[in-house]
C-alpha positions as CSV (number, residue, x, y, z in Angstrom):
1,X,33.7,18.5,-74.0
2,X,36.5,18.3,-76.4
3,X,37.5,20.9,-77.5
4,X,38.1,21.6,-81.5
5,X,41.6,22.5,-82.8
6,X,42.8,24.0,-85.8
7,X,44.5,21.6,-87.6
8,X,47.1,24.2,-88.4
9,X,48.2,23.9,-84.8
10,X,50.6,21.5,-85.2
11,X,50.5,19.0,-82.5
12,X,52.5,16.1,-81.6
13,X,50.7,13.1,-81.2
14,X,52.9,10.0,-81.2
15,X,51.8,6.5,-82.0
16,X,52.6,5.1,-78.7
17,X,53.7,7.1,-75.8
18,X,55.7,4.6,-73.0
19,X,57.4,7.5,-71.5
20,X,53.5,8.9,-70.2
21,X,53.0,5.7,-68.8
22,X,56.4,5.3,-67.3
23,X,56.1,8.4,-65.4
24,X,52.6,7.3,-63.9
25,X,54.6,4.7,-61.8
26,X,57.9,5.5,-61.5
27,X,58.0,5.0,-58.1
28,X,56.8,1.7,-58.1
29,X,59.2,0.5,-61.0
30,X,62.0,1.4,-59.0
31,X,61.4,-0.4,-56.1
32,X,60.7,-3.0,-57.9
33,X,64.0,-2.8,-59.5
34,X,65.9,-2.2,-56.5
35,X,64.5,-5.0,-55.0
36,X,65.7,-7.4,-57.4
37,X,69.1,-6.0,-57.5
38,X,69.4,-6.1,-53.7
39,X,68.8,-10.0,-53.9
40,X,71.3,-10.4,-56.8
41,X,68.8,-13.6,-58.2
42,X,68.0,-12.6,-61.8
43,X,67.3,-15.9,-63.8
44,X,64.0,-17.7,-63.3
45,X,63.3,-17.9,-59.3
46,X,60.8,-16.6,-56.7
47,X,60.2,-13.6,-59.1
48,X,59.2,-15.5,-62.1
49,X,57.1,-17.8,-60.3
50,X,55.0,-14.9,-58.6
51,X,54.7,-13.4,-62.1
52,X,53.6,-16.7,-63.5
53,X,50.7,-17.2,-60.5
54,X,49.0,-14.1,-61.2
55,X,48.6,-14.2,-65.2
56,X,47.6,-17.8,-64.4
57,X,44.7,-15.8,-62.3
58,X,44.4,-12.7,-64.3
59,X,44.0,-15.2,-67.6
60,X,42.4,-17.8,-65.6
61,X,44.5,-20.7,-66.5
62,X,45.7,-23.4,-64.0
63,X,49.4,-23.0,-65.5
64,X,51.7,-19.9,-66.9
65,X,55.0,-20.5,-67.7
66,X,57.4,-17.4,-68.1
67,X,59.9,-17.7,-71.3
68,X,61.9,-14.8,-73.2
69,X,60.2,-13.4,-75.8
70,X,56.8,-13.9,-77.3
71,X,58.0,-15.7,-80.7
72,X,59.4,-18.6,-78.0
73,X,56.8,-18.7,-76.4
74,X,55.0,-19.7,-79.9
75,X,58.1,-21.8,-80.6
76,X,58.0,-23.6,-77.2
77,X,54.1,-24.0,-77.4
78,X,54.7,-25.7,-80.7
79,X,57.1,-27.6,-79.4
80,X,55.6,-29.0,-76.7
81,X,52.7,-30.1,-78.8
82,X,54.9,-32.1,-81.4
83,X,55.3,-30.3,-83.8
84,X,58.6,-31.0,-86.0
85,X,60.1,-31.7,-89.4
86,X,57.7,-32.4,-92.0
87,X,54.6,-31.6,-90.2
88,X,52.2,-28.6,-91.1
89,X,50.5,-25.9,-89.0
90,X,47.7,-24.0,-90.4
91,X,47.5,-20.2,-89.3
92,X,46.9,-17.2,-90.9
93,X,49.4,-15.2,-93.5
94,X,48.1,-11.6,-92.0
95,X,50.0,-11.3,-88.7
96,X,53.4,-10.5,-87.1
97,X,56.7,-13.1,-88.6
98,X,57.3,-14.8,-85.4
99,X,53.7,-16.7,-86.3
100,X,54.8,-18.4,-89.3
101,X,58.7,-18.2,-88.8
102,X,58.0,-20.3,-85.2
103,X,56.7,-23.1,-87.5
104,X,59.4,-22.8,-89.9
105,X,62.2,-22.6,-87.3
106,X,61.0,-26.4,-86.6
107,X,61.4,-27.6,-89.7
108,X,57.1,-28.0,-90.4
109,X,55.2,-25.8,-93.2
110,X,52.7,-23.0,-92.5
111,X,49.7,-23.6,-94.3
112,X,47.9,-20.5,-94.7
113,X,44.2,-19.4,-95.0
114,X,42.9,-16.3,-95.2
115,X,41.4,-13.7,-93.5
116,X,37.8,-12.4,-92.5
117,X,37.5,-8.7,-93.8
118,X,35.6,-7.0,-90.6
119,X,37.8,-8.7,-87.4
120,X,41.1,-9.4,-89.3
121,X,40.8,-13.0,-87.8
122,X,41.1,-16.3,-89.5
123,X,37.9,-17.3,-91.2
124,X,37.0,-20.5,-89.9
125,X,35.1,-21.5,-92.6
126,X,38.3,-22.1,-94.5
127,X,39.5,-24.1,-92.2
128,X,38.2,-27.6,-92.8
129,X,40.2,-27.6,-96.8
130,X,43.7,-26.3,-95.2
131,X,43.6,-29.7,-93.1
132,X,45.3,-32.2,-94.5
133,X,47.2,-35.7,-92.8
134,X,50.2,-33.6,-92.3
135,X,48.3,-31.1,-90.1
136,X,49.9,-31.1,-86.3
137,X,48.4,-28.1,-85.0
138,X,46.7,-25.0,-85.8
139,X,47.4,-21.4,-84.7
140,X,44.8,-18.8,-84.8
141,X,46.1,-15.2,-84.3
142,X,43.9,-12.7,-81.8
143,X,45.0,-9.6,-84.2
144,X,45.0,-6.4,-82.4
145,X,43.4,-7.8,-79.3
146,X,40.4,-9.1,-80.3
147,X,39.6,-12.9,-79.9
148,X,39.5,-14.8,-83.4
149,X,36.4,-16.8,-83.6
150,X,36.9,-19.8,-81.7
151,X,34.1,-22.5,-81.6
152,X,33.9,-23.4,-85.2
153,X,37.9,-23.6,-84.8
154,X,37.9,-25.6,-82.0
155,X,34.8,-27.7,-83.3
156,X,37.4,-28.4,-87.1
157,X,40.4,-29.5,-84.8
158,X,38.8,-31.4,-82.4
159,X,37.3,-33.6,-84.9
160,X,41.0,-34.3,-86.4
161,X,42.6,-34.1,-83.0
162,X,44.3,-31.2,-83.3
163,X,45.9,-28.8,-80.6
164,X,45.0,-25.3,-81.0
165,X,47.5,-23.0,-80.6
166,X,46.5,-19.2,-79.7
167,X,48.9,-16.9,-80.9
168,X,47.7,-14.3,-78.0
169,X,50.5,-12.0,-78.6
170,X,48.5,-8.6,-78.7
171,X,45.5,-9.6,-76.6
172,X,46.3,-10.1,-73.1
173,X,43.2,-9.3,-71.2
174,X,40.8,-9.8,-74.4
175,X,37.9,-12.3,-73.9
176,X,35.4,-14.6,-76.1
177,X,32.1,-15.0,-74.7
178,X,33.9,-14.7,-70.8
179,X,37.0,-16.7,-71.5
180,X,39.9,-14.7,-71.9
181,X,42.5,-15.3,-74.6
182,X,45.0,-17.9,-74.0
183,X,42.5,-20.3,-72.2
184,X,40.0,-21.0,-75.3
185,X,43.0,-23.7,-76.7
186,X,45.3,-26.2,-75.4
187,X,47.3,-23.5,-75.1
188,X,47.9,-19.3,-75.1
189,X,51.3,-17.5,-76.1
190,X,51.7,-14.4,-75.2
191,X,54.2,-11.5,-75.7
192,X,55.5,-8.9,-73.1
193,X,57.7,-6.9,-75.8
194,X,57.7,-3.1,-74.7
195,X,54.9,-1.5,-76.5
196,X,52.2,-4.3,-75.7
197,X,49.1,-3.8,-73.3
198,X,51.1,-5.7,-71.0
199,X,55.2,-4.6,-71.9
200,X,58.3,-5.0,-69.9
201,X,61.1,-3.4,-70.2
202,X,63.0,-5.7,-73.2
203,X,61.7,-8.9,-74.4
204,X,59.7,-11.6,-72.7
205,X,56.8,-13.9,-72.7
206,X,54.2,-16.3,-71.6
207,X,52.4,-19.7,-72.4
208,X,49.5,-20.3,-70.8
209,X,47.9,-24.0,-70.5
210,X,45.0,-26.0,-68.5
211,X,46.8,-28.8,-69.7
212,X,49.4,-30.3,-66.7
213,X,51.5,-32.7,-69.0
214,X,51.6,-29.7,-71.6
215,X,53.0,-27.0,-69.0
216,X,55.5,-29.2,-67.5
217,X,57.2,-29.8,-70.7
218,X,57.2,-26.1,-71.7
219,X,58.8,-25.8,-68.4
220,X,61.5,-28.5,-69.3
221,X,62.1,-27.8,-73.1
222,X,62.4,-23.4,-71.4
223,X,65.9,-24.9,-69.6
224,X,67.8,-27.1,-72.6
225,X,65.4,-29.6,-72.0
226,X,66.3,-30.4,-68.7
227,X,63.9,-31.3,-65.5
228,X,67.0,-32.0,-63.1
229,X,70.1,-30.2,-64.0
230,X,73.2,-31.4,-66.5
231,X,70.5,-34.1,-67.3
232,X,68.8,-33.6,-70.2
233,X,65.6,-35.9,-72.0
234,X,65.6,-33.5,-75.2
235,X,67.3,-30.9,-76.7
236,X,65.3,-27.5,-75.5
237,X,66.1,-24.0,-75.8
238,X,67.6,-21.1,-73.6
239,X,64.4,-19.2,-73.0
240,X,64.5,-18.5,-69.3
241,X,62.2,-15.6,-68.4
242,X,64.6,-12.9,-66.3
243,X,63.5,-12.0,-62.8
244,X,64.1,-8.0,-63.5
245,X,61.1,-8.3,-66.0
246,X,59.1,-9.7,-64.0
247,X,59.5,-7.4,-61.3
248,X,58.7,-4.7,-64.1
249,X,55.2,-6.7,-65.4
250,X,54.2,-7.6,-62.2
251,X,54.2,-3.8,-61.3
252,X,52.7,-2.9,-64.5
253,X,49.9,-6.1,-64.8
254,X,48.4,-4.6,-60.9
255,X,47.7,-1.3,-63.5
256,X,46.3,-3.4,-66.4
257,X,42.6,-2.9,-66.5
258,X,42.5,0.3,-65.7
259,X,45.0,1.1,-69.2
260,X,42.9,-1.3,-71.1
261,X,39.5,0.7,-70.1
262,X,41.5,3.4,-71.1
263,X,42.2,2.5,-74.5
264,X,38.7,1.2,-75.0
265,X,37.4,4.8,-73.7
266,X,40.0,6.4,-76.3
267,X,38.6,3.6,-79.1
268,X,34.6,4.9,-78.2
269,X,35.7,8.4,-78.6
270,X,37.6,8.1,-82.4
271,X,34.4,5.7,-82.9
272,X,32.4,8.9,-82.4
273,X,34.5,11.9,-83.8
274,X,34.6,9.9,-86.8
275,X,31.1,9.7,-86.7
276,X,30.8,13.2,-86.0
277,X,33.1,13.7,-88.6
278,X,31.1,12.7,-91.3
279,X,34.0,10.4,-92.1
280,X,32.4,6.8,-92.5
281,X,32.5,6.9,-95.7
282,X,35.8,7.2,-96.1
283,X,37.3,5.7,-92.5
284,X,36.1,2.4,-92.0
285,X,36.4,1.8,-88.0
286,X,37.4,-1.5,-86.1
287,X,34.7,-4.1,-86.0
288,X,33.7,-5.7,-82.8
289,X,31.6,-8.9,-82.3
290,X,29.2,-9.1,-79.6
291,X,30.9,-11.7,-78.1
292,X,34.4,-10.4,-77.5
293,X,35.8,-8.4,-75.2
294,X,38.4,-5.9,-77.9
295,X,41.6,-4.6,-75.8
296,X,42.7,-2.2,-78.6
297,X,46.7,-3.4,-78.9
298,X,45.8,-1.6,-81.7
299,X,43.3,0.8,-83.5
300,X,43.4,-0.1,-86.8
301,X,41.2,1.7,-89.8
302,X,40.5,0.8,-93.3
303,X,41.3,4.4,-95.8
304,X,41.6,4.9,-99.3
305,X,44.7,6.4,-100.0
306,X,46.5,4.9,-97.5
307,X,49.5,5.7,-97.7
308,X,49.3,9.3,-99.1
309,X,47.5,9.8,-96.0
310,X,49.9,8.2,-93.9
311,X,52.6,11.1,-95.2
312,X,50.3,14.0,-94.5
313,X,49.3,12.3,-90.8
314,X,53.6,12.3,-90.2
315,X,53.6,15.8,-91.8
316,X,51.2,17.2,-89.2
317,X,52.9,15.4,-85.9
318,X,50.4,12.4,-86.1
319,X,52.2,8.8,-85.3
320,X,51.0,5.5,-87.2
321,X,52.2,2.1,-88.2
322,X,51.0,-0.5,-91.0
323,X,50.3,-3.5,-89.5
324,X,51.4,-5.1,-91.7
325,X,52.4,-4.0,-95.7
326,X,53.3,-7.4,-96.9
327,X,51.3,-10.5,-95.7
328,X,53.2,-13.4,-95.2
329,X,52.9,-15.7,-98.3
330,X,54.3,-13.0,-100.1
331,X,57.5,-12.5,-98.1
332,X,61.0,-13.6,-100.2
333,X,61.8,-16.4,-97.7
334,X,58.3,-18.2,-97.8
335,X,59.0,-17.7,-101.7
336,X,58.8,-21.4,-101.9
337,X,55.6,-22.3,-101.0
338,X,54.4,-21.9,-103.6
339,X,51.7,-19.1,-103.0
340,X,51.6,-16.0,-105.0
341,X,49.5,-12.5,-105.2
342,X,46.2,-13.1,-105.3
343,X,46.3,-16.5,-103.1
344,X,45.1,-14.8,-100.1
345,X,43.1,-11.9,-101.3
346,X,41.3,-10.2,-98.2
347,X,44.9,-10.4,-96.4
348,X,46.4,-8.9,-99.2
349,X,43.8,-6.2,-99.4
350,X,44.1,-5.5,-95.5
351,X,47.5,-4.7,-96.0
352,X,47.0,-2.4,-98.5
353,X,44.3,-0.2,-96.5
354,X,44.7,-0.6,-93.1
355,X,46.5,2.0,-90.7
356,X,47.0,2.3,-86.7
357,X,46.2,5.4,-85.0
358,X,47.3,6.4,-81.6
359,X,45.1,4.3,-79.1
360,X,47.3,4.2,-75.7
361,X,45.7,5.1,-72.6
362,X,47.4,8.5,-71.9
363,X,46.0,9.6,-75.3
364,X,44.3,12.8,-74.3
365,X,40.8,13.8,-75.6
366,X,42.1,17.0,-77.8
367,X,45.1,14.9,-79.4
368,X,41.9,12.3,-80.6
369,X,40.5,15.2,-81.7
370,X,43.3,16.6,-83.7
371,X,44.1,13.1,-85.7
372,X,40.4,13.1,-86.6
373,X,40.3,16.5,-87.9
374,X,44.1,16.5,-89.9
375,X,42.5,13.3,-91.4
376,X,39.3,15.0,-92.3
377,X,41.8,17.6,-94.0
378,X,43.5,15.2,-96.0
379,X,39.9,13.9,-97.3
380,X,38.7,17.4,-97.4
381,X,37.7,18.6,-101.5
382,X,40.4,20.6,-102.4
């Protein structure tokens, strides 16, 4: 039962609460730690290779290959697939920089398409007119860890021969129709940055493949480019996953699905107080297709007002985040591609109404409970 609090009992409810989490295994952290300093091996190694076998089973890929940050993981991905000056890569403009800006940083052109309103996921059936002889790739984005909608994607690129990309970033554990994110394309990138499902303790990342050829030059293009070392066939990057993080993830990925039930049992119950709320009307909740499996990197609502409520929510102790105010194409530094407001209209209208509430796994019952209510408040005639 929970139980109902006066909104004018202020109570601190952060956004995202690592510290809780932290605290729930300390102990194991440390060893972990303490191991790896005792050997004194902190780049690449036995570590990294023991991280990379068990996302390659908790994923279900035949290869993972550890890198240091989730944007290179989408740059190395890209990389390994061709992708280079002149060339274009169709994603979405409704997602995190490091999307578009791995693209960029290569000297190709993100071509964008929109949106679908409920999921937040590219619609594939704008797919087939963003494909032109330039294409190279394309990179749908699993926002807030849920799976875009894959077949009709896959179905576009494979009839132009086109590597699909997944950016995966937020949606480690999350699943289309039993296949988990990061095995649906030729290949998965995923991010390890501190406040995902799956976060270390700094920066770090992942690409995930069924494709042999495709892992082993990820693996080569991660060290300068180099298969034996001082010799190098191409001119890679320094993106060496560090043995210290994965100590930390492997630690942390043994507690995964138990954090991610957790968030989905926190999603059910604002699903419900919202209900009981008498809020749908004004609080549209996070849509869910029956054939993905949602790991809630974020809970994200549609509000009028969004912003004015997003003051009053800080006022009364509540955390949130916009994710994300301004939509790519409309960013100063992709000024020159020519789009312009109104070219993308469902992204530009998502980042106008949507808001993240506290969804992480520590999240107790009554702090659910409060948010609801203080927004309820804020709606309330006055």
């Amino acid at each position: 039962m929970v139980q109902r609090l006066r909104v004018e009992e202020l109570v601190n409810v952060p956004l995202l609460d690592l510290k809780a989490q932290y605290r729930s295994i300390r102990t194991e952290i440390m060893a972990a730690l303490e191991s790896v300093c005792d050997e004194q091996a902190f780049i690449l190694g036995a570590r990294v290779a023991d991280l990379e076998k068990d996302i390659q089973g908790y994923v279900g890929a035949s290869h993972a290959v550890g890198v240091a940050s989730g944007t290179d993981a989408i740059l190395l991905a890209l990389m390994a697939c061709g992708v280079g000056p002149g060339d274009e890569v169709v994603t979405v403009p409704y997602t995190f920089f490091a999307t578009a800006g791995s693209i960029s940083r290569l000297g190709a052109k993100p071509v964008f398409v929109d949106i679908k309103p409920d999921t937040y996921n590219l619609d594939p059936a704008l797919l087939e007119s963003a494909v032109t002889p330039k294409t190279k790739a394309v990179m749908p984005v699993h926002l807030y860890g849920q799976c875009a909608e894959m077949e009709p994607i896959l179905k576009t690129a494979a009839a132009r021969k086109l590597p699909v990309i997944e950016d995966a970033a937020q949606a480690i554990g999350a699943a289309r129709r039993g296949r988990q994110a990061g095995t649906l394309g030729q290949a998965g990138c995923f991010s390890f940055f501190p406040s995902k499902n799956l976060g270390g303790f700094g920066d770090g990342g992942m690409v995930t493949t069924n494709d042999q050829a495709l892992a082993d030059r990820v693996r080569m293009l991660r060290v300068h480019g180099s298969r034996v070392k001082y010799v190098h066939e191409v001119i890679g990057l320094n993106s060496r996953l560090d043995a210290l993080q994965a100590a930390v993830l492997r630690v942390k990925l043994t507690h995964l699905e138990e954090w991610t039930k957790g968030r989905q049992r926190n999603a059910a119950r604002y699903d419900s107080l919202f209900k009981d709320a008498g809020l749908l009307d004004r609080v549209t909740l996070p849509a869910v297709t029956a054939e993905n499996r949602h790991v809630y990197n974020q809970y994200v609502v549609r509000v009028p007002q969004r912003d004015q409520l997003r003051t009053f929510l800080q006022e009364q102790g509540v955390g949130t985040e916009i994710y994300y105010p301004t939509p790519l194409h409309l960013q100063v530094c992709y000024k020159d591609l020519g789009y312009r407001e109104g070219s993308f209209p469902q992204s530009e209208r998502a980042a106008k109404e949507t808001l993240a509430l506290p969804i992480f796994a520590e999240l107790t019952a009554d702090q659910q409970a409060y948010v609801v209510e203080t927004i309820k408040k804020f709606y309330a005639p006055r």
